[in-house]
XYZ file of C-alpha atoms in Angstrom:
496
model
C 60.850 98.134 131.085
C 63.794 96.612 129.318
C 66.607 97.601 131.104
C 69.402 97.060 128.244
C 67.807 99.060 126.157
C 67.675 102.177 128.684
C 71.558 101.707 129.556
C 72.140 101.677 125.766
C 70.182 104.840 124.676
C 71.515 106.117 128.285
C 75.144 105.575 126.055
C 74.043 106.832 123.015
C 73.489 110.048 124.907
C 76.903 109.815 126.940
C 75.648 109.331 130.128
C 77.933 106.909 131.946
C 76.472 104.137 134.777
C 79.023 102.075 136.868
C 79.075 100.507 140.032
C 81.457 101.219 142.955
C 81.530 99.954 146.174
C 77.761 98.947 145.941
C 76.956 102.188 145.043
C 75.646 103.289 141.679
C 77.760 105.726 140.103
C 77.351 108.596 137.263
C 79.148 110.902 134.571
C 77.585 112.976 131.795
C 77.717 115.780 130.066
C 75.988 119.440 131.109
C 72.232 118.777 131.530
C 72.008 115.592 129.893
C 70.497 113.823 132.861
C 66.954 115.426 133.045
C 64.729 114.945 136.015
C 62.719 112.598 134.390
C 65.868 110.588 133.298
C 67.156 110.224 137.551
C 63.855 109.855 138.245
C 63.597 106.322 135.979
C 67.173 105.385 136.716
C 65.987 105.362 140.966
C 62.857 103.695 139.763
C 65.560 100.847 138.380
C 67.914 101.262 140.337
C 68.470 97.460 141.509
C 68.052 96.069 138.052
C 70.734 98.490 137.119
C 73.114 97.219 139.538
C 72.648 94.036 139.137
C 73.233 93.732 135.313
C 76.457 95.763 135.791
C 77.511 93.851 138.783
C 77.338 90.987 136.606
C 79.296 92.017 133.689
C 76.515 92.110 131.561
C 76.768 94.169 128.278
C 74.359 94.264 125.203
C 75.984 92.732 121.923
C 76.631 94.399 118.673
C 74.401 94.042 115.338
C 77.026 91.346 114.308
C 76.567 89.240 117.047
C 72.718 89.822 117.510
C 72.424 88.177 114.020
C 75.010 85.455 115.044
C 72.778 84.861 118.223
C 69.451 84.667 115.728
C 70.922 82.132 113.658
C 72.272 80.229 116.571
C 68.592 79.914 117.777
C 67.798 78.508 114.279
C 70.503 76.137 114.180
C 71.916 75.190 117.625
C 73.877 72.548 116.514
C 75.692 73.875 113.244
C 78.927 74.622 112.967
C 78.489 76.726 110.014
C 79.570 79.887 112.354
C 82.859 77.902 114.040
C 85.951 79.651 113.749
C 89.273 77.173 113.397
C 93.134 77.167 113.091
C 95.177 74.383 113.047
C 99.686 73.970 113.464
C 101.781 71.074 113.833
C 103.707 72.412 116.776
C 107.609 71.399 117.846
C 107.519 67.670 118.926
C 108.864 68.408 122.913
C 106.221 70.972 123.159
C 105.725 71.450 127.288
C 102.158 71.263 127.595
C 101.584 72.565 130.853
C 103.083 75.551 130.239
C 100.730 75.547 126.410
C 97.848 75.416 128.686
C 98.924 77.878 131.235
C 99.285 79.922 128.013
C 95.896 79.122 126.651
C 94.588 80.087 129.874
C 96.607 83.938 130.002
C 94.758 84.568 126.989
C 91.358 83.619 128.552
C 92.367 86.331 131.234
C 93.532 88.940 129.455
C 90.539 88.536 126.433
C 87.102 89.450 128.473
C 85.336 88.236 124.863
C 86.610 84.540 125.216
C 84.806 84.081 128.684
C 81.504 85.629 127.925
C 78.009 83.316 127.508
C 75.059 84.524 125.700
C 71.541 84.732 127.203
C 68.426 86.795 127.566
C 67.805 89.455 129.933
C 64.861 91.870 130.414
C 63.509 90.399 126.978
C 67.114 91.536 125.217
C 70.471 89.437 124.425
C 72.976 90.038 126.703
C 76.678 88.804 126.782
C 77.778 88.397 130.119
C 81.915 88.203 131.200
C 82.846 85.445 133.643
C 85.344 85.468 136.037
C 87.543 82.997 136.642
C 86.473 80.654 133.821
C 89.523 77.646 133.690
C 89.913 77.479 129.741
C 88.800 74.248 127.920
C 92.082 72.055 126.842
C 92.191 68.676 125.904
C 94.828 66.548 125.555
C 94.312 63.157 123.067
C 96.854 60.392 122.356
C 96.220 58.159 119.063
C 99.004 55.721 117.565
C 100.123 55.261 113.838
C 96.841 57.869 112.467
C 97.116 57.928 108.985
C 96.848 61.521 107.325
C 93.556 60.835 106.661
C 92.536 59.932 110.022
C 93.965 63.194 111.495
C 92.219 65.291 108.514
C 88.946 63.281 109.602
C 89.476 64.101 113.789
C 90.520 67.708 112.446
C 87.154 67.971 110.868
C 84.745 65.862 113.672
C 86.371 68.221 116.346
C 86.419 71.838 114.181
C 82.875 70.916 113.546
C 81.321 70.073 117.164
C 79.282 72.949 118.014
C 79.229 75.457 120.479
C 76.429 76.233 123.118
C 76.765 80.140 123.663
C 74.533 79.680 126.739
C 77.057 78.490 128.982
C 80.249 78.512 127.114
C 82.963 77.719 126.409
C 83.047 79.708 123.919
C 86.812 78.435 123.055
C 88.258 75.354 122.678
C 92.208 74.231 122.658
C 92.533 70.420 121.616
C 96.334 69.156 121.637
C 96.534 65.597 119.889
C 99.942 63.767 120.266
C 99.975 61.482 117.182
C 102.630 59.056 118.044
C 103.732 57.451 114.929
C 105.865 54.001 115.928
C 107.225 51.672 113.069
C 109.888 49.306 113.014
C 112.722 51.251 113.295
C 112.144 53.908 115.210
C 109.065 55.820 117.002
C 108.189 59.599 116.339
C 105.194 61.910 117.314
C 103.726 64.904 116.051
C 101.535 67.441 117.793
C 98.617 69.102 116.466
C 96.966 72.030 118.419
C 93.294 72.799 117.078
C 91.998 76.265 117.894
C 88.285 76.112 117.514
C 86.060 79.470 118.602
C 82.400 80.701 117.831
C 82.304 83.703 115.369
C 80.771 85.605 118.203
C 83.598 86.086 119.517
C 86.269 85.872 116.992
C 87.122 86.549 113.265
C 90.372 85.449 111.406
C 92.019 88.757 112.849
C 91.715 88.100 115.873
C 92.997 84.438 115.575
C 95.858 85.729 114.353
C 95.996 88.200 117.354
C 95.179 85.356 119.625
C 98.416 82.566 117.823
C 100.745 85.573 118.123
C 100.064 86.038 121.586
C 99.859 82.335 122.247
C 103.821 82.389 121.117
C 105.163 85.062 123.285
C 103.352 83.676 126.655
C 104.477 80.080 126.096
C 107.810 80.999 125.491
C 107.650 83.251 128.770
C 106.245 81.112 130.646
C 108.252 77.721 129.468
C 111.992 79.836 129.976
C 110.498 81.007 133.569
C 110.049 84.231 132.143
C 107.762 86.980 132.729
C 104.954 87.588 130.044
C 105.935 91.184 128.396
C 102.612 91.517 126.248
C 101.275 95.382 125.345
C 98.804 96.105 128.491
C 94.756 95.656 127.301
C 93.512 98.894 127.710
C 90.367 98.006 125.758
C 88.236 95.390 125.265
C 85.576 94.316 123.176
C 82.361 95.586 124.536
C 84.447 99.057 123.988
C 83.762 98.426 120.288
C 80.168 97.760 120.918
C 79.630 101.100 122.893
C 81.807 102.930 119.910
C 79.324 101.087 117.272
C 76.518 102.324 119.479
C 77.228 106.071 119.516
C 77.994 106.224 115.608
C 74.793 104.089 114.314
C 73.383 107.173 115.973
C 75.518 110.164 114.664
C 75.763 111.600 111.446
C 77.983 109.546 110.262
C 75.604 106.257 110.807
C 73.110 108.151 108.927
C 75.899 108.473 106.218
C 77.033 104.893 106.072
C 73.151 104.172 105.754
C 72.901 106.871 102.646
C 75.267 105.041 101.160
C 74.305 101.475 100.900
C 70.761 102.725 100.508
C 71.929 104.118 97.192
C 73.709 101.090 96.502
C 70.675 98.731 96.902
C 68.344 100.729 95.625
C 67.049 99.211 92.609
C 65.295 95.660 92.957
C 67.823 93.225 94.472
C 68.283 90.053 92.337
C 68.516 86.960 93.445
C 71.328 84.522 92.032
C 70.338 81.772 90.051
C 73.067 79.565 89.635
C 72.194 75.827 88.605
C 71.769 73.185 91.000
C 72.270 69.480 91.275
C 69.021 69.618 93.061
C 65.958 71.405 94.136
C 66.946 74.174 96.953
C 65.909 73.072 100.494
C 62.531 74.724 101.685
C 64.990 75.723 104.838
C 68.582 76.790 104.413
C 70.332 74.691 105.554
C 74.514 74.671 106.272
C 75.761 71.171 105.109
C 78.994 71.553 103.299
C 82.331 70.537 101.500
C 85.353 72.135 100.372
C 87.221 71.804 96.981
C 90.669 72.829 97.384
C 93.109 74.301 94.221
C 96.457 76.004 93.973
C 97.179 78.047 90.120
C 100.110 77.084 89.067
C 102.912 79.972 89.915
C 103.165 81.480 86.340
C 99.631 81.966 86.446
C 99.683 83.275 89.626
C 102.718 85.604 88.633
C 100.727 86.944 85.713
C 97.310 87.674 87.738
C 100.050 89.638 89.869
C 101.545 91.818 86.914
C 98.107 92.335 85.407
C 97.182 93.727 88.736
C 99.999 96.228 89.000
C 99.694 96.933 84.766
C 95.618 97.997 86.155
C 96.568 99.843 89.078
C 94.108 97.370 91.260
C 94.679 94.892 94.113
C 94.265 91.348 93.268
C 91.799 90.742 95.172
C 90.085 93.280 92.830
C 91.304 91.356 89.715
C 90.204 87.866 91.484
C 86.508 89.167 92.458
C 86.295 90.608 88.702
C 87.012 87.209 87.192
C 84.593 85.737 89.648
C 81.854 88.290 88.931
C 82.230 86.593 85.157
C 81.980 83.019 86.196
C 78.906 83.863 87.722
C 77.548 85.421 84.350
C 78.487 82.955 82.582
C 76.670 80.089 84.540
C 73.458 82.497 85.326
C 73.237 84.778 82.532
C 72.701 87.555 85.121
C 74.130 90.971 84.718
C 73.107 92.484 87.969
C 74.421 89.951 90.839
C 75.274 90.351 94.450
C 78.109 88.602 96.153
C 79.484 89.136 100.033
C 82.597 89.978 100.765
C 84.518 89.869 104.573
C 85.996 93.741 105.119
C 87.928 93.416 108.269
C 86.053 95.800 110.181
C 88.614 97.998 112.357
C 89.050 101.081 110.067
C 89.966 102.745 114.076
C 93.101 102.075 115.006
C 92.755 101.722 118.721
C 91.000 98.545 117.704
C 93.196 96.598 115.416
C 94.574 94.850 118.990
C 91.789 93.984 119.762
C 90.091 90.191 120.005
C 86.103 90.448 118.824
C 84.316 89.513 116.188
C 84.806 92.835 114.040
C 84.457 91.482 110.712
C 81.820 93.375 108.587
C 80.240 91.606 105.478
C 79.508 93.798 102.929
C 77.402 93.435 99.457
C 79.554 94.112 95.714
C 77.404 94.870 93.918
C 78.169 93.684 90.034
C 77.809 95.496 86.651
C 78.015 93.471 83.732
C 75.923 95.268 81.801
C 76.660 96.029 78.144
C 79.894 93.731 77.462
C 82.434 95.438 78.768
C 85.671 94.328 78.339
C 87.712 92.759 81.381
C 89.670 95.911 82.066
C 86.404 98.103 81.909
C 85.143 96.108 84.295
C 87.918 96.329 86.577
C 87.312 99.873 86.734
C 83.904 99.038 87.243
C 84.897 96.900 90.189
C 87.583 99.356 91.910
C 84.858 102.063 92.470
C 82.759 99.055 93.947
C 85.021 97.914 96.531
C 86.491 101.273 97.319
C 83.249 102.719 98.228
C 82.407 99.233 100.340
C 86.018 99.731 102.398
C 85.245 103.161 103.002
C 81.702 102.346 104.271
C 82.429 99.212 105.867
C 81.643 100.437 109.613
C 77.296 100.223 108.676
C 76.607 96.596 110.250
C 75.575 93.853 108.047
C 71.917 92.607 109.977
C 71.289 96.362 110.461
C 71.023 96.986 106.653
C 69.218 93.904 106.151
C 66.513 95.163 108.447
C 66.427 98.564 107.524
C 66.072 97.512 103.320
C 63.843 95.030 104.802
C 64.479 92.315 101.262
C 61.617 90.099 100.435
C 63.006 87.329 102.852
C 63.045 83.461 102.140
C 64.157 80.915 104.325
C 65.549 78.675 101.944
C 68.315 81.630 100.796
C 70.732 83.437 102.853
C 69.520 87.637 102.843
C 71.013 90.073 99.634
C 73.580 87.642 98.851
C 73.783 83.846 98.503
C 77.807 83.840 97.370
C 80.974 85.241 98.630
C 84.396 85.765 98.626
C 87.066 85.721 101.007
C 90.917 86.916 100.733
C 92.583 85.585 103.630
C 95.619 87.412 104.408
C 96.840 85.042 107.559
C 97.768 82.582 105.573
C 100.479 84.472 103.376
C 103.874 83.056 104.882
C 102.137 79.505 104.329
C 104.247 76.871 103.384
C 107.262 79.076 104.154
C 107.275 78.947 107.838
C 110.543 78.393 109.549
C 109.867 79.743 113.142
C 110.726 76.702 115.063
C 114.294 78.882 115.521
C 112.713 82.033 116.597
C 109.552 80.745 118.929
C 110.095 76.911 119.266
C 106.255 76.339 119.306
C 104.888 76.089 115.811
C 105.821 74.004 112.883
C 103.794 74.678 110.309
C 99.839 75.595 109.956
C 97.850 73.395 108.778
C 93.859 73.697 106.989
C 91.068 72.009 108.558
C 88.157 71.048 105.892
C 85.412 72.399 107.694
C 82.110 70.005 107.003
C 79.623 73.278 107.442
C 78.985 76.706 105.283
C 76.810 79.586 106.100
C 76.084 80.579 101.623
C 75.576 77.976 98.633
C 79.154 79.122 97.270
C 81.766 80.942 98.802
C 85.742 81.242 97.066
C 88.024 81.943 99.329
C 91.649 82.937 98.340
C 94.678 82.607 100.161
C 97.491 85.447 99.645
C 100.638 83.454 99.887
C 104.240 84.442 98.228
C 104.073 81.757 95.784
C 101.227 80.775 94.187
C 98.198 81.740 94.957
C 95.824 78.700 96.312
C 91.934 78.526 97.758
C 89.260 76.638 98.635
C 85.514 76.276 97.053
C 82.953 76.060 99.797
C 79.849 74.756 98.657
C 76.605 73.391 99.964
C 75.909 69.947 99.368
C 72.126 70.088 99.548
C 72.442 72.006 96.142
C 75.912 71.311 94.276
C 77.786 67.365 93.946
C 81.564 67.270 94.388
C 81.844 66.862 90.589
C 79.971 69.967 89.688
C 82.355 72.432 91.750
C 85.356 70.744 90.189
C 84.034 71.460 86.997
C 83.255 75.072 87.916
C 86.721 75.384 89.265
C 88.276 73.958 86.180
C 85.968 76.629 84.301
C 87.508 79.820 86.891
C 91.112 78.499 85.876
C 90.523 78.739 82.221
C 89.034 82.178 82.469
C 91.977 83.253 84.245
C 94.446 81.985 81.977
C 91.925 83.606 78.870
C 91.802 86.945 80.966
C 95.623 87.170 81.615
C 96.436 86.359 77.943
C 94.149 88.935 76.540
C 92.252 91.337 79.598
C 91.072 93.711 76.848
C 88.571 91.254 74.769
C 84.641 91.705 76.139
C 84.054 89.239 78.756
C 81.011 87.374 76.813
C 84.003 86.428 74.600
């Protein structure tokens, strides 16, 4: 019998299991536990004990998918999660790592390893787990040689197995010339998307401020208690998949996929791979500020986000190179539409599939409407897990492309006071942020666009099995002058 399985349709039913003082304990509702249910639950008794003993929980969709790719790929790094800061040059780092290690404590996700139990994934909390920091002294690094160890160490990969599952590298990058000698301290911040999303790195930098501050003025920590932790959001995802309102979710993206799903045909340098595969580079660009200003005003003059306006204008690059009306792209919704979970660390994020219309020339500000409805309906039905629609649609799959979409967009809201940041004064921990270049990426293309107060700036992803260096500049170059063509004249037809 697989015993995960029984304690999670055991959940879906609200019966309760715990352990307490060796004894198996039980709530539930009015005549919920049959005789037939206590009758299995003796039968398993020990098994059941023991997996709760051991802080052993089943994972979410999300993370089962994670899990199945990890299998595929052990050593990628197309799934690491990274941030990056020059931090104040007298940083104390015993008190950093002390700090590092509060949040291993007080986040039951960071300490969890990944393995197989009663023929189902399990992740299972340890206790006491000392948190992985290194420290690493280099002299006179050039900037390139701390953007190359920035990218060597964000891409080393993780082994979910037996953890750790987070990593805290401190280099001290002591610069010495003639005249004088200075340092500068990078911390890297490197986790496995099982765990984390860009949420809860921010949750997790945040944190990271007030206990080293606490802890380096002999303080004590004064952090909001954890009430809740991660595998809280798994049981919560659990009991809705199997209301009505996971039947609801499903409706809707049913509806939304319904016809036959295209596949993206965007020209490559060379012949696809026979296997995926995640080898990758990054382009980066910043508009320049008027441009920027007047994506922003065209916004507002539509009534639409910019992040609406920015996906529209990609959704007509991609016609343009493919001749495709009907095309799929991904986009990262942030997953934690309750609010008891928007403190909490996980990997919540929830990829959902825009679908595009650019069917019978419409011009640009048609097809913002177009667009709105799109990624209204996709917030409000963000909650209906990624993997599970991709099995339940059940797509003709092909190993060489990534499932529904093969493109995707990211707006990356933690990096909006970038470039601005002044809080040596206020925290006396972190300089500025910086961007590691990760080598890896999980899609052929993805844009991602970070919402700063100045101009707005991004990064091309791309995989270089399919695309050279030169032909994603020249695509970029071609997504500038559509913007500037767009802002100067939104109401032409796009195929113009």
């Amino acid at each position: 019998m697989n015993i995960v399985k029984f304690l999670q349709n055991l959940l879906i039913t609200d019966i309760e299991l715990w352990v307490e003082d060796g004894k198996l304990c039980y709530e539930a509702p009015e005549d919920a536990l049959t005789p037939e249910l206590l009758a299995e639950i003796k039968q398993y008794k020990p098994e059941i004990i023991s997996l709760l003993q051991k802080q052993t929980h089943p994972l979410c969709h999300r993370q089962k998918a994670l899990w199945f790719l990890y299998q595929l790929a052990p050593d990628s790094a197309a799934y690491n999660v990274g941030y990056a800061a020059q931090l104040v040059s007298d940083v104390t780092i015993s008190a950093l790592k002390q700090a590092a290690q509060a949040l291993i404590e007080r986040h039951s996700v960071l300490r969890t390893i990944y393995t197989v139990e009663y023929g189902e994934t399990v992740q299972t909390i340890q206790e006491n787990q000392q948190v992985c920091f290194r420290v690493q002294t280099e002299a006179n690094w050039s900037q390139e040689d701390l953007q190359n160890w920035l990218v060597t160490q964000s891409d080393r990969p993780f082994h979910l197995n037996n953890g750790p599952i987070i990593r805290f590298h401190l280099l001290i990058r002591e610069i010495i010339t003639d005249a004088l000698a200075t340092k500068e301290v990078i911390l890297l911040i490197t986790a496995h998307h099982i765990v984390v999303d860009f949420w809860s790195l921010e949750l997790l930098i945040n944190e990271l401020r007030v206990i080293y501050q606490a802890i380096n003025n002999g303080l004590e920590v004064t952090l909001p208690s954890q009430n809740l932790q991660y595998r809280d959001y798994v049981q919560w995802e659990t009991r809705m998949l199997a209301s009505q309102e996971g039947e609801r979710l499903w409706n809707y993206w049913r509806e939304q996929l319904a016809r036959e799903l295209p596949i993206l045909s965007l020209p490559t340098d060379r012949p696809r791979p026979p296997v995926q595969t995640y080898k990758g580079a990054s382009f980066p660009f910043v508009l320049e500020e008027e441009l920027s200003h007047k994506l922003t005003e065209l916004a507002r003059t539509e009534g639409v986000t910019v992040y609406t306006v920015m996906l529209a204008i990609f959704q007509v690059l991609l016609l343009r190179y493919t001749n495709q009306e009907d095309i799929l792209i991904g986009s990262a919704m942030a997953g934690r539409s309750l609010e008891e979970f928007e403190k909490i660390v996980g990997y919540f994020t929830s990829p959902v599939v825009l679908r595009a219309d650019l069917s019978r020339n419409p011009t640009f500000t048609e097809l913002l409407r177009r667009v709105r409805c799109c990624v209204l309906g996709a917030l409000e039905h963000q909650d209906y897990p990624f993997p599970l629609l991709v099995e339940r649609l059940q797509p003709l799959r092909d190993p060489s492309r990534s499932p529904l979409y093969q493109v995707a967009i990211v707006w990356d809201r933690s990096h909006q006071n970038e470039g601005q940041v002044s809080i040596t004064d206020s925290d006396c921990l972190i300089v500025k942020t910086l961007t590691p270049r990760s080598q890896a990426t999980p899609f052929d293309l993805i844009l991602t666009i970070f919402d700063t107060t100045e101009a707005l700036k991004g990064i091309w992803k791309y995989n270089t099995d399919l695309f050279d260096g030169s032909t994603i500049e020249r695509m970029a170059n071609h997504f500038v002058t559509l913007l500037e063509g767009i802002v100067a004249n939104p109401h032409q037809p796009i195929c113009q």
